[in-house]
Short mmCIF file of C-alpha atoms and ligand atoms in Angstrom, two decimals:
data_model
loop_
_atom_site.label_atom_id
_atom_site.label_comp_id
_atom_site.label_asym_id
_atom_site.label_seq_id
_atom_site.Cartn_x
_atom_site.Cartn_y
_atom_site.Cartn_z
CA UNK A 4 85.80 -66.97 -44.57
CA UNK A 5 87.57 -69.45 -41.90
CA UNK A 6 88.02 -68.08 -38.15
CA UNK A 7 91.96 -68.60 -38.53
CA UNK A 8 92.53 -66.48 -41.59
CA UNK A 9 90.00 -63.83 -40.04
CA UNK A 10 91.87 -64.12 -36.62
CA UNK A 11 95.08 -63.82 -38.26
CA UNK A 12 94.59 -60.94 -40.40
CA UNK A 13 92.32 -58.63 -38.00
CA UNK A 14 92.79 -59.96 -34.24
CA UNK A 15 96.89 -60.74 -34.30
CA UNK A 16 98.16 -62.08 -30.63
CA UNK A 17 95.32 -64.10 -30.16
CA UNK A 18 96.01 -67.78 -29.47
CA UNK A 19 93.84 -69.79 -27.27
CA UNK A 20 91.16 -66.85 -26.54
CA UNK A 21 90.13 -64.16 -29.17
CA UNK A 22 91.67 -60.86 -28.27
CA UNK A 23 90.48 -57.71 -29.34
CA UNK A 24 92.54 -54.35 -29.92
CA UNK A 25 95.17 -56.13 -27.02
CA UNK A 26 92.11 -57.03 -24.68
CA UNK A 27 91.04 -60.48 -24.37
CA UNK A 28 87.17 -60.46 -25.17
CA UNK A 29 86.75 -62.36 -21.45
CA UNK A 30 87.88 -59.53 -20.04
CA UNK A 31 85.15 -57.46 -21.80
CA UNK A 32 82.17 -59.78 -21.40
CA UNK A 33 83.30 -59.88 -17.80
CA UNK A 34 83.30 -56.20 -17.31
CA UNK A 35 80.51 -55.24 -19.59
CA UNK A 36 78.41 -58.05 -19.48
CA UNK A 37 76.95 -59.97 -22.68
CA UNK A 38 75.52 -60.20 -25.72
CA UNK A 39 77.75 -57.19 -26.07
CA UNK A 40 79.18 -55.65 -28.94
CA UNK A 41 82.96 -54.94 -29.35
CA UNK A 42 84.50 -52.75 -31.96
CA UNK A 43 88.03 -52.89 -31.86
CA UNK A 44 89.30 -49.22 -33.24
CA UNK A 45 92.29 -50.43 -35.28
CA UNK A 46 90.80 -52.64 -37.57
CA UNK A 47 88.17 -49.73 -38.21
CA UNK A 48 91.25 -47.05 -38.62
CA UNK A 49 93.17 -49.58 -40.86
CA UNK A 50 90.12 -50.00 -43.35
CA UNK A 51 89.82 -46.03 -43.34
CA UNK A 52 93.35 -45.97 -44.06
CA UNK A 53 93.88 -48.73 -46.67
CA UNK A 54 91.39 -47.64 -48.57
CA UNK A 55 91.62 -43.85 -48.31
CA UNK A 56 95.54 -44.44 -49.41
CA UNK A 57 93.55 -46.86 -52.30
CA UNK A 58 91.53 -43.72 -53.35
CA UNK A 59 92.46 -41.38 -55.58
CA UNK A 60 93.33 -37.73 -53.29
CA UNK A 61 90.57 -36.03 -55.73
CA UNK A 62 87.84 -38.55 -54.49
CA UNK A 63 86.04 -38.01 -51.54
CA UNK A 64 85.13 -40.60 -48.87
CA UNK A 65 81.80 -40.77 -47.01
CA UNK A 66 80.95 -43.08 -44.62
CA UNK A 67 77.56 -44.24 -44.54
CA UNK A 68 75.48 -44.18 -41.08
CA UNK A 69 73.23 -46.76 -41.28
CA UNK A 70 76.04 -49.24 -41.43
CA UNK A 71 76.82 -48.11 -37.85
CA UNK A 72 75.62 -44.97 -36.42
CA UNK A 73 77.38 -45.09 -33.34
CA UNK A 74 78.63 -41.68 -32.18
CA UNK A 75 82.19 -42.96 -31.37
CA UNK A 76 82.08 -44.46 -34.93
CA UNK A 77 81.31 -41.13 -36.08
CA UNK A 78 83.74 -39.46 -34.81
CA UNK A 79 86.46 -41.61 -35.69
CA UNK A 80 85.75 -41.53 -38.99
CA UNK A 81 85.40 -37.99 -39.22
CA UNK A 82 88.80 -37.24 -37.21
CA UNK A 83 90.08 -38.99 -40.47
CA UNK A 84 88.51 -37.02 -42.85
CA UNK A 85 85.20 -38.78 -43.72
CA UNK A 86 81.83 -36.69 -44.73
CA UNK A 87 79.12 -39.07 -43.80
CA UNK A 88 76.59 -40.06 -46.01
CA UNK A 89 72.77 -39.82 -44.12
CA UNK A 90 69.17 -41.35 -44.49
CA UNK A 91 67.01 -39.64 -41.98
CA UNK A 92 66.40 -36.75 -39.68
CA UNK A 93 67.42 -38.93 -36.79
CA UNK A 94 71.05 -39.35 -38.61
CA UNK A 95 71.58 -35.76 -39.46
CA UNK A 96 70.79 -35.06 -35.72
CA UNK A 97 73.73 -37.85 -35.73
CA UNK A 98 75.94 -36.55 -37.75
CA UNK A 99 75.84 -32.78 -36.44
CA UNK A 100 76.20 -34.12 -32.99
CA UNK A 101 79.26 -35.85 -33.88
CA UNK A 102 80.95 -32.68 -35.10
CA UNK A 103 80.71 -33.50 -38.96
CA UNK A 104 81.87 -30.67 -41.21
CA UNK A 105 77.87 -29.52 -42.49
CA UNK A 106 79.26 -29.39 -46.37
CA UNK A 107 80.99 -33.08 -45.79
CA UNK A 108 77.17 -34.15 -44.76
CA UNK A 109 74.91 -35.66 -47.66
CA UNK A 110 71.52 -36.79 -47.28
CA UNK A 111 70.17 -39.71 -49.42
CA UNK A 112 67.25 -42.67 -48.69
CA UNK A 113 63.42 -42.84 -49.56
CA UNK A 114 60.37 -40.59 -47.56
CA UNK A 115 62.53 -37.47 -46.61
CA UNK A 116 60.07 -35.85 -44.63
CA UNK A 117 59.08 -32.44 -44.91
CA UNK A 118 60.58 -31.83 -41.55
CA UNK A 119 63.78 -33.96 -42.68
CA UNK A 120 64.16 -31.55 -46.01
CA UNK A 121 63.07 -28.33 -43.68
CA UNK A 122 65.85 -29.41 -40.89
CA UNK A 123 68.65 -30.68 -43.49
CA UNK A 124 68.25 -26.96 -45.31
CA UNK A 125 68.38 -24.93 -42.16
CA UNK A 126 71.05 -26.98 -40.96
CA UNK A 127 73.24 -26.05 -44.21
CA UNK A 128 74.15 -29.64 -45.26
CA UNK A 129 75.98 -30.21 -48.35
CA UNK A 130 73.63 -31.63 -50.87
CA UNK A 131 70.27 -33.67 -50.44
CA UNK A 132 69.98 -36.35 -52.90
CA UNK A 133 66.71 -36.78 -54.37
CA UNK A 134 64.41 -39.62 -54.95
CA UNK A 135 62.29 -38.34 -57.10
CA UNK A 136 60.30 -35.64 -58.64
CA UNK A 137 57.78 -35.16 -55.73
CA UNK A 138 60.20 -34.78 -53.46
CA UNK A 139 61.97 -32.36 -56.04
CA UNK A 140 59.22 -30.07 -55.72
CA UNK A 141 58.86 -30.61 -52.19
CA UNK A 142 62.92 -29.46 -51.94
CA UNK A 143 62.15 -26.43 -53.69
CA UNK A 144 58.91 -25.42 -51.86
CA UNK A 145 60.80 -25.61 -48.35
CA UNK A 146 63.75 -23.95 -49.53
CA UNK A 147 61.56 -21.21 -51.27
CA UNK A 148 59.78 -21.29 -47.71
CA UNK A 149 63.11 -20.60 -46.00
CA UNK A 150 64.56 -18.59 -48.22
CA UNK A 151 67.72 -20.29 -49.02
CA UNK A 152 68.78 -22.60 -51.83
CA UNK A 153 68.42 -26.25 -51.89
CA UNK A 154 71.67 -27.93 -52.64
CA UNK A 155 70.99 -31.12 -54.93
CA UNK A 156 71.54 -34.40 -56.30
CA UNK A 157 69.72 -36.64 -58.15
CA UNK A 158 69.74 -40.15 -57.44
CA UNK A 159 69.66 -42.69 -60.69
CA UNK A 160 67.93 -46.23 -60.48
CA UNK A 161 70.27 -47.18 -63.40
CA UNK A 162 68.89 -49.35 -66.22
CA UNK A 163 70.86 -52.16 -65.68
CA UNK A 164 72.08 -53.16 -62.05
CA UNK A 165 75.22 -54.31 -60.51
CA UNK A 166 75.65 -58.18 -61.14
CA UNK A 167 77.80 -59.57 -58.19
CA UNK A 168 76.24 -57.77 -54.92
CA UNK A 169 74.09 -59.70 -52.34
CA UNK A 170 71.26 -57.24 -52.21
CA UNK A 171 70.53 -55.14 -56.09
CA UNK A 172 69.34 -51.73 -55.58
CA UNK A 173 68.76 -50.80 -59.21
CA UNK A 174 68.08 -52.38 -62.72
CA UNK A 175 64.40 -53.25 -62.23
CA UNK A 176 61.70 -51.06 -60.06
CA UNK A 177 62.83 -49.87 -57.18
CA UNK A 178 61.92 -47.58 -54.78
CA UNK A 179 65.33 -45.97 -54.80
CA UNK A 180 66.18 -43.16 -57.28
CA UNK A 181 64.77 -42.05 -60.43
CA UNK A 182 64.61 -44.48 -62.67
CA UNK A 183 67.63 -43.56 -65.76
CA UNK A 184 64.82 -43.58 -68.16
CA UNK A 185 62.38 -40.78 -66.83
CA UNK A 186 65.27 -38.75 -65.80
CA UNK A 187 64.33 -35.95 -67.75
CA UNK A 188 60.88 -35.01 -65.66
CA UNK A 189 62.51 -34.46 -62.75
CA UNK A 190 65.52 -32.78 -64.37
CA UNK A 191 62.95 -30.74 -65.56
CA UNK A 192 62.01 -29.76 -61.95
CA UNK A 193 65.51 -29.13 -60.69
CA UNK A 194 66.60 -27.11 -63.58
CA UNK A 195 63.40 -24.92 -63.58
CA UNK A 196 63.32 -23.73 -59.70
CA UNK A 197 65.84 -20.89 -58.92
CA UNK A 198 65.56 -22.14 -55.31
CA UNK A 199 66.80 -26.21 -56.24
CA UNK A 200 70.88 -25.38 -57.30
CA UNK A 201 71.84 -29.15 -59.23
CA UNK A 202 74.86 -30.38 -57.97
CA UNK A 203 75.15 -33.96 -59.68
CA UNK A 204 74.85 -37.66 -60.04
CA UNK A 205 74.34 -40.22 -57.62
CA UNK A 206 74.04 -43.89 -58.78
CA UNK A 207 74.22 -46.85 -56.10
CA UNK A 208 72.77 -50.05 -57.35
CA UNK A 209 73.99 -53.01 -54.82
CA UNK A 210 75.74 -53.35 -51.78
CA UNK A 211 78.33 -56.11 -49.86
CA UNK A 212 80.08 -56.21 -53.60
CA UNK A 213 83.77 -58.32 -53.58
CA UNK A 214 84.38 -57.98 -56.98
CA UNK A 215 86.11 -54.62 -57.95
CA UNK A 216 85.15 -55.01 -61.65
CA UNK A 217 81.30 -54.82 -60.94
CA UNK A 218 81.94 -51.45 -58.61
CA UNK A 219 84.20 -50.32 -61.84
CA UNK A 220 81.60 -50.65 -63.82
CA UNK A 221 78.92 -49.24 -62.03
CA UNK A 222 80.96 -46.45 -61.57
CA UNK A 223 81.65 -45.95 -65.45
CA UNK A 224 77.89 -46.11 -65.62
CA UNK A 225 77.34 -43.11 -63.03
CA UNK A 226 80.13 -41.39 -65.31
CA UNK A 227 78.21 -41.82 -68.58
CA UNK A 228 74.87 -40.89 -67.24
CA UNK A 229 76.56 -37.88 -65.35
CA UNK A 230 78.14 -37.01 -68.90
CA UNK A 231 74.71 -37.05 -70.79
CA UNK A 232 72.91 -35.29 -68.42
CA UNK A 233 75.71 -32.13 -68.79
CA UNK A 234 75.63 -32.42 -72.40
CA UNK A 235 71.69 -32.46 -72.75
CA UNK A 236 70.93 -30.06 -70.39
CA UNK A 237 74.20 -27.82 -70.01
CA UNK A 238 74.45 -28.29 -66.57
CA UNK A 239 78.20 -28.03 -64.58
CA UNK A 240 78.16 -31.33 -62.99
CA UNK A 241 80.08 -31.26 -59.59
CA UNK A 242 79.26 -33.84 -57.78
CA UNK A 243 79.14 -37.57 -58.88
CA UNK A 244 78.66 -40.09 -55.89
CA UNK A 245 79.39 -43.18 -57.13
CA UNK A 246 77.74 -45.16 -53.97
CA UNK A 247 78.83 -47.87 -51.56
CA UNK A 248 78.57 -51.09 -51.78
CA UNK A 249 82.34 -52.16 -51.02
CA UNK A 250 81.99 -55.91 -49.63
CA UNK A 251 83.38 -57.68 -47.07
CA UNK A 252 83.92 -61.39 -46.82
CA UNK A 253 81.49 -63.29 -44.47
CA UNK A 254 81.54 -66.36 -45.74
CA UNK A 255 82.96 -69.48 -47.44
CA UNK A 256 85.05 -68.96 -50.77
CA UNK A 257 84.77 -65.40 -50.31
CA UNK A 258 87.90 -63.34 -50.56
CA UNK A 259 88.28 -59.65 -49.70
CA UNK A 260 87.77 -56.94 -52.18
CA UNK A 261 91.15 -55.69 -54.10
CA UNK A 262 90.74 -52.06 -53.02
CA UNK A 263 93.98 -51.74 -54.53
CA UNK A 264 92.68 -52.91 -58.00
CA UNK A 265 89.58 -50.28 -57.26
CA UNK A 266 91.65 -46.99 -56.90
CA UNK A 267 93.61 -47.68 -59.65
CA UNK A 268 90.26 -47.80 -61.89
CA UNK A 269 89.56 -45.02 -60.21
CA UNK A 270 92.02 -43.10 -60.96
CA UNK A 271 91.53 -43.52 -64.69
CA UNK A 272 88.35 -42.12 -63.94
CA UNK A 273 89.24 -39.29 -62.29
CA UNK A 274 91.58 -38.79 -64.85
CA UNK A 275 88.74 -38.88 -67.83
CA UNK A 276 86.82 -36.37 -65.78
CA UNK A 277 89.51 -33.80 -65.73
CA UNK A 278 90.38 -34.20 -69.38
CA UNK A 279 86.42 -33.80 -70.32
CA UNK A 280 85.23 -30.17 -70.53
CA UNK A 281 81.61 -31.61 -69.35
CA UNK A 282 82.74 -33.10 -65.87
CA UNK A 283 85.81 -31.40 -65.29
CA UNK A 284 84.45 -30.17 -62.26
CA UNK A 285 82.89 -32.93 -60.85
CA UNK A 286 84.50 -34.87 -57.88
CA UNK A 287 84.16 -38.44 -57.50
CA UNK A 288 82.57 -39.63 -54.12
CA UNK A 289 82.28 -42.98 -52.50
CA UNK A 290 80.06 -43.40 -49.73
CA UNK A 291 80.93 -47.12 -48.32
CA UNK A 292 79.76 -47.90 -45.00
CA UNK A 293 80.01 -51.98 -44.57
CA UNK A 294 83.57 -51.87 -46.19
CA UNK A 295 84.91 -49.21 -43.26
CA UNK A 296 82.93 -50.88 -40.31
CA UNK A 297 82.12 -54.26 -40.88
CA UNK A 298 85.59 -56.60 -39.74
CA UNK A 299 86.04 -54.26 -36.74
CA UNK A 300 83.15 -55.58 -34.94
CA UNK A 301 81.99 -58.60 -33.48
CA UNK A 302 78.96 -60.22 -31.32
CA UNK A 303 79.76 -61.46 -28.40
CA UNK A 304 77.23 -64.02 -26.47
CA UNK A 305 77.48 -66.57 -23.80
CA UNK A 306 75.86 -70.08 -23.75
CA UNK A 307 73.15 -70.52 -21.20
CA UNK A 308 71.88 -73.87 -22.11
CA UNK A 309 72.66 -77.01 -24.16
CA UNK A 310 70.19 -79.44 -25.10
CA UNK A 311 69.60 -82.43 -28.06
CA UNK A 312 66.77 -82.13 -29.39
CA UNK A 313 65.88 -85.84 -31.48
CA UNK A 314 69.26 -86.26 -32.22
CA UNK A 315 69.94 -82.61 -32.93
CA UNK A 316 72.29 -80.33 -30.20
CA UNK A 317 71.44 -76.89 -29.66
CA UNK A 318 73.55 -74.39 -28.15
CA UNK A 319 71.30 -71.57 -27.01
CA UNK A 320 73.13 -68.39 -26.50
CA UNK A 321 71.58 -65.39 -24.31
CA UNK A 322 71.62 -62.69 -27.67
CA UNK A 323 70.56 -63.80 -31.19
CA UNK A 324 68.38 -62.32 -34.38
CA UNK A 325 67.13 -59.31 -31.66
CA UNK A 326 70.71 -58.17 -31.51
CA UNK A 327 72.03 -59.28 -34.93
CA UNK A 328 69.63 -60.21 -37.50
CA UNK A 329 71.90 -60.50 -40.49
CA UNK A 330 73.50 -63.36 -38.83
CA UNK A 331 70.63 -65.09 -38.09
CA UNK A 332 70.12 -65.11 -42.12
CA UNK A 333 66.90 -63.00 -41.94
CA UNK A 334 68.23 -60.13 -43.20
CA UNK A 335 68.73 -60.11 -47.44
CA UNK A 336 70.09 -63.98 -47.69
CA UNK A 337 67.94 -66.01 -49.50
CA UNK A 338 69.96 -69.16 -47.96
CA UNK A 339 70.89 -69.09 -44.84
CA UNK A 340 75.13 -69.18 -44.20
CA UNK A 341 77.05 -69.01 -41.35
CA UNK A 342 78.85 -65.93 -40.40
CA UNK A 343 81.90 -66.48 -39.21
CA UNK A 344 81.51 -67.74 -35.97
CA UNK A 345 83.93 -69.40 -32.58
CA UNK A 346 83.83 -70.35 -28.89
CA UNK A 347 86.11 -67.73 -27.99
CA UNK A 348 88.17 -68.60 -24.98
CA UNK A 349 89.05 -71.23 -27.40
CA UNK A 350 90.28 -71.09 -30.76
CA UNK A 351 93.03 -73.62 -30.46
CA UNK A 352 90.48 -76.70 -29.95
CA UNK A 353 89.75 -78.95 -32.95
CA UNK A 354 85.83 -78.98 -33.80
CA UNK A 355 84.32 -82.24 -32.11
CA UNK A 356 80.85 -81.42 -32.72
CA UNK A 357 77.97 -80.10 -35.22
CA UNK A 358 75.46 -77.93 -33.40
CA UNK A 359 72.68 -74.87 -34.35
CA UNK A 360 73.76 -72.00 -31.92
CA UNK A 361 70.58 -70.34 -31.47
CA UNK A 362 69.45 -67.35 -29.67
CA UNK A 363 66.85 -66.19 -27.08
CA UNK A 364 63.49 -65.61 -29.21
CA UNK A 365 60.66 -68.24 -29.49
CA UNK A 366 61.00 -68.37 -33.21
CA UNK A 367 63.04 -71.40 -35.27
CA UNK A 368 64.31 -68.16 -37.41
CA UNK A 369 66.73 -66.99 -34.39
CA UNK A 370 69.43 -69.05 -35.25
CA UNK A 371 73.07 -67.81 -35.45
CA UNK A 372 74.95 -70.76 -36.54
CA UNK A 373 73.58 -73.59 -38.62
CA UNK A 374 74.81 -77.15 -38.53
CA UNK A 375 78.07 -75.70 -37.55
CA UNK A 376 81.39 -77.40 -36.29
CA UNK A 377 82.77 -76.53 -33.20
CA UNK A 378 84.50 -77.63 -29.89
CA UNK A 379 82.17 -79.21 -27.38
CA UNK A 380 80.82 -76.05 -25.69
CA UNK A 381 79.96 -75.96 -22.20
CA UNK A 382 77.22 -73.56 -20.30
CA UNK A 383 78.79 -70.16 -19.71
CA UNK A 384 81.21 -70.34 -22.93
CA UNK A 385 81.24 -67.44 -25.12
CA UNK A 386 80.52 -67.80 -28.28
CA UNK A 387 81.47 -64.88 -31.09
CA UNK A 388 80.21 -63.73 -34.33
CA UNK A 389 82.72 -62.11 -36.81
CA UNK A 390 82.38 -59.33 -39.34
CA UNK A 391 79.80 -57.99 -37.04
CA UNK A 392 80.63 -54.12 -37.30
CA UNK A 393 78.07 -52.91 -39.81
CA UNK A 394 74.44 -53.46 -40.25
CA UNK A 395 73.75 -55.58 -36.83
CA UNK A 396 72.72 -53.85 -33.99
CA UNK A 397 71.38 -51.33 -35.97
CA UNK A 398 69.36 -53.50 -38.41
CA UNK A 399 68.08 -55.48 -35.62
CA UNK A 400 64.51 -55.90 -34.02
CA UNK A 401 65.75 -55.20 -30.33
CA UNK A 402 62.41 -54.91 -29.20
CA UNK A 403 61.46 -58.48 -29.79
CA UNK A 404 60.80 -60.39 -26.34
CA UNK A 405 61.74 -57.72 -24.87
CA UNK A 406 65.57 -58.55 -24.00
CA UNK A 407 67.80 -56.19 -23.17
CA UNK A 408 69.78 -54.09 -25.79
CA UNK A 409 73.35 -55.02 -25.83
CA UNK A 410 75.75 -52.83 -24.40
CA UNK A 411 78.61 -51.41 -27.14
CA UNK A 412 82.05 -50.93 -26.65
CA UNK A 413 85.70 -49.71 -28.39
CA UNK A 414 88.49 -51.45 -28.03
CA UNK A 415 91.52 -49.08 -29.05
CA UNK A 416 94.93 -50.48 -28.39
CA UNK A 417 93.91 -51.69 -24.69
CA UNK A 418 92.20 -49.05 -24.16
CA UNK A 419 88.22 -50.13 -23.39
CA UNK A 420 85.36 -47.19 -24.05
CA UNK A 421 81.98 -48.27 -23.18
CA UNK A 422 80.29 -46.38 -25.95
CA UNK A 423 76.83 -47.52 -25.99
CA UNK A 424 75.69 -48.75 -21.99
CA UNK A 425 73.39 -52.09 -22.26
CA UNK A 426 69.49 -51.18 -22.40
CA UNK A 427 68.06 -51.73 -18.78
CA UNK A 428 64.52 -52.93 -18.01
CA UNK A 429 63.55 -49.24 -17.11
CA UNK A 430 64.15 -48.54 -21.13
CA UNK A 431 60.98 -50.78 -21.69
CA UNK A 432 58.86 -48.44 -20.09
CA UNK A 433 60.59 -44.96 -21.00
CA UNK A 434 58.38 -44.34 -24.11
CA UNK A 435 54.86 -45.21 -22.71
CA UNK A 436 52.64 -42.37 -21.51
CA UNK A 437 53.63 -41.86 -17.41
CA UNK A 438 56.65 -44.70 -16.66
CA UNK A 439 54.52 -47.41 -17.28
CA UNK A 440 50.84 -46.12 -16.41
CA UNK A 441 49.47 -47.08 -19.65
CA UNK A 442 46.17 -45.19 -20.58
CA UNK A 443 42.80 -46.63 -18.64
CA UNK A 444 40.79 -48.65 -21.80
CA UNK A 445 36.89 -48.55 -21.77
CA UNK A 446 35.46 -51.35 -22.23
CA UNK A 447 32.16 -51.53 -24.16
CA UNK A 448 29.45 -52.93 -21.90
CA UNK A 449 27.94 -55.95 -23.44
CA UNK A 450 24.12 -55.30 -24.08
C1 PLP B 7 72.38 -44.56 -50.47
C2 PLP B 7 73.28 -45.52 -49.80
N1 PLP B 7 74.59 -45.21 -49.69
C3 PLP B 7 75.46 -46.02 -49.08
C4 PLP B 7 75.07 -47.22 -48.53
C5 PLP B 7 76.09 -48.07 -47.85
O1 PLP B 7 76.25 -49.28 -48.46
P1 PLP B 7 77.42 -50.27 -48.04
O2 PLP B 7 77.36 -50.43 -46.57
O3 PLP B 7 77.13 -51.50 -48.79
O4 PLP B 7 78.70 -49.63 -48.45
C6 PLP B 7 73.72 -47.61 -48.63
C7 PLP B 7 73.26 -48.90 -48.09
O5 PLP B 7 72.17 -49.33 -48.21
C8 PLP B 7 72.81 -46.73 -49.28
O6 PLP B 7 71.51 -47.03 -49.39
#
C-alpha cells in the first residue's frame, strides 16, 4: 500500500513530516525517545466505529488481545462496547484489569492450563472455547471441583480452510480446534457432564483476510456446522463466533477490506438465523483484532549509522525484528515484503536511493525494509513503519541482544499518553534470583 494513500487516508495534515493524531511524530521521538511505538487513538476509534456501524446491531464485536494487549487499548475498545476475545491466563488478568464486562470476556487458544480453566471459571467469564476433548474433560473436572458450571464453546478446525488469508488456521491438521470430522467425541463430552453448559460454535480458519467473500464464506460454514450440530444433537445453539481474521492492507496491490460489503452478508445471516427454529437463538460474534488495531499504529526508529556494504547501502536503525518482527518478514511471510515504510520528517522528498533499513541484531534476518526507495537519509533521521498497531510489539522477541523495550504511547487528538514507559536496563535483571546475583555454579573438579 503506498505511504501517500496511507498518509492521506489515516494521518490527514501531514505534509513534509508525518503527524500523528495532530502531533508531529518529532515531537514524540523527542519526548519519548525511540524505537517507540505510537498509536494514534482516532484511527483506532474510527475502525471500531466503521465497522461496528458495518455490523449488524444483533452481532457482537470482540476484540482480540493478542493483536495488542495494551491496557489503554483495552479500555478504549471496551468504552465502545467491545467484549475481548482472550488466549491465556496472563490476558484474562488483562482483560479484568481493564474493566471488561466478565460475560463480554471469551477465552479461546491451545494449552489452557488447569490454572487458566480454574481462574477463567472463578472469575465468571462468559464462555471458554474448547480445543478439544481433553481439555473438555479437564473443563468439567475443575468446574465440578468448584462447584459451578463451565460455560462452553467448541472450537471447529473446519474441513476445508479459508482460501485468501496470509496465515490458514484450519482445513488440514492443526493444532487449533476440533477437527469438523471428530466433532462428535467431544460433543459427546460436553453434552454428557451436567457441570460443561454448551453454548455454541466457534470456527476461525485464517487471519489478515482482504477479501470479504472468503470471511462470507467461512462464516456460512460456521452457520452450517452450527446448524447440524443443533439438529443432531438437539442442542439450543447461542453462541456462534464466527472468528477474526479481518485484513488490513500492508502491502503492494492490496486494497482494504469492504467492511461495508461484509455487514451486509452479514446481515442475511443474521437474518437466516432468526427465521431458523435451530439457531434462532444464537448471536453472531466477530472477534477481529488486526482489523481494529493494526493502521493506528506505527514504529518509529531513528538511523544511527549508514554504511555500503560492496555496493549495497544500509541504513541501520536503533529498533528492528526485537521490536517488530512481522516487519522484518520473520513472522508468517514466506517472502519477505516491505511494510509500508518512510523517513518521516520527510514525506515530500522524491526517493533518490535504494537501501535495506536494517535493525540492531547481529542476524541478516533483522531487516525492516528490503531494497527499498527512499530519500537519501542522513544519521539521526527517523525512519517509520506503517500498519504497525497489531501483532508487533507483542509478537516480538524483545529479549534478543538485550535492547531496550520500546516505550508505547497514544496519540488522541494532541493529546500524548505515555502508555507503556520504555524497558530500562534494570528490567534485564528484575527476573533473576536477587537483582542480578545469579546462583553460585559448582564446578565438577576434574579428576
Ligand atoms: C482464536 C482467535 N481469534 C481471533 C484472532 C484475531 O485474528 P485477527 O487479528 O486476524 O483478526 C486470532 C488470531 O490469531 C485467534 O487465534
Amino acid at each position: 500500500m503506498s505511504i501517500a494513500t496511507l498518509v492521506e487516508r489515516l494521518f490527514p495534515g501531514s505534509r513534509r513530516e508525518l503527524i500523528t493524531g495532530g502531533v508531529p511524530v518529532s515531537d514524540l521521538a523527542g519526548r519519548f525517545g525511540t524505537p517507540l511505538f505510537a498509536y494514534d487513538a482516532g484511527v483506532a476509534d474510527a475502525r471500531w466505529a466503521r465497522l461496528r456501524a458495518a455490523v449488524p446491531a444483533e452481532c457482537a464485536i470482540a476484540y482480540s488481545v493478542k493483536a495488542n494487549p495494551n491496557p489503554a487499548i483495552l479500555r478504549r475498545f471496551i468504552a465502545r462496547g467491545a467484549g475481548l476475545e482472550i488466549a491465556s491466563a496472563g490476558e484474562l488478568q488483562l482483560a479484568l484489569r481493564a474493566g471488561c464486562p466478565r460475560d463480554a470476556v471469551l477465552f479461546a487458544g491451545p494449552a489452557k492450563t488447569d490454572a487458566a480453566i480454574e481462574a477463567a471459571l472463578q472469575e465468571r467469564i462468559g464462555e471458554i472455547h474448547l480445543e478439544s476433548v481433553g481439555e473438555a474433560r479437564r473443563a468439567d473436572a475443575i468446574a465440578r471441583r468448584l462447584g459451578v458450571t463451565a460455560p462452553v464453546a467448541i472450537r471447529v478446525n473446519p474441513a476445508e480452510d479459508a482460501q485468501g488469508g496470509a496465515m490458514r488456521m484450519g482445513g488440514r491438521s492443526a493444532p487449533f480446534g476440533v477437527d469438523e470430522e471428530a466433532l462428535q467425541d467431544v460433543i459427546a463430552v460436553v453434552l454428557s457432564r451436567p457441570s460443561v453448559d454448551f453454548r455454541g460454535i466457534h470456527l476461525f480458519s485464517g487471519t489478515q483476510i482482504l477479501d470479504y467473500t472468503v470471511l462470507l464464506r467461512q462464516y456460512r460454514k460456521a452457520l452450517a456446522i452450527a446448524r447440524s450440530v443443533a439438529a443432531r444433537y438437539g442442542v439450543v445453539v447461542r453462541t456462534l463466533d464466527v472468528g477474526g481474521g479481518l485484513g488490513i492492507p500492508y502491502f503492494d496491490g492490496e486494497t482494504e477490506l469492504d467492511v461495508e460489503r461484509l455487514g451486509k452478508g452479514l446481515e442475511e445471516l443474521v437474518g437466516r438465523c432468526q427465521q431458523d427454529p435451530l439457531l434462532a437463538s444464537a448471536r453472531i460474534m466477530l472477534e477481529p483484532g488486526r482489523y481494529l488495531i493494526g493502521e493506528a499504529g506505527l514504529y518509529v526508529t531513528r538511523v544511527i549509522d549508514i554504511k555500503v556494504s560492496r555496493g549495497k547501502k544500509f541504513v541501520i536503525v536503533d529498533g528492528g525484528m526485537n521490536h517488530h518482527l512481522a516487519a522484518s518478514g520473520n513472522l508468517g511471510q514466506v517472502i519477505k515484503r516491505n511494510f509500508p515504510v518512510a523517513l518521516v520528517e520527510r514525506l515530500d522528498e522524491a526517493p533518490k536511493e535504494t537501501v535495506d533499513v536494517v535493525g540492531p541484531l547481529c542476524t541478516p534476518l533483522d531487516v525492516l525494509a528490503r531494497d527499498v526507495r527512499l530519500p537519501s537519509a542522513k544519521i539521526g533521521d527517523l525512519f517509520a513503519v506503517f500498519q504497525s498497531g497489531a501483532y508487533a510489539r507483542t509478537a516480538s522477541p524483545l529479549g534478543f541482544l538485550s535492547h531496550a523495550s520500546p516505550a508505547e504511547v497514544m496519540v488522541d487528538d494532541r493529546t500524548v499518553t505515555l502508555i507503556r514507559r520504555r524497558g530500562t536496563h534494570a528490567d534485564l535483571f528484575h527476573d533473576l534470583p536477587d537483582t542480578g546475583e545469579l546462583p553460585a555454579v559448582t564446578t565438577p573438579r576434574a579428576s
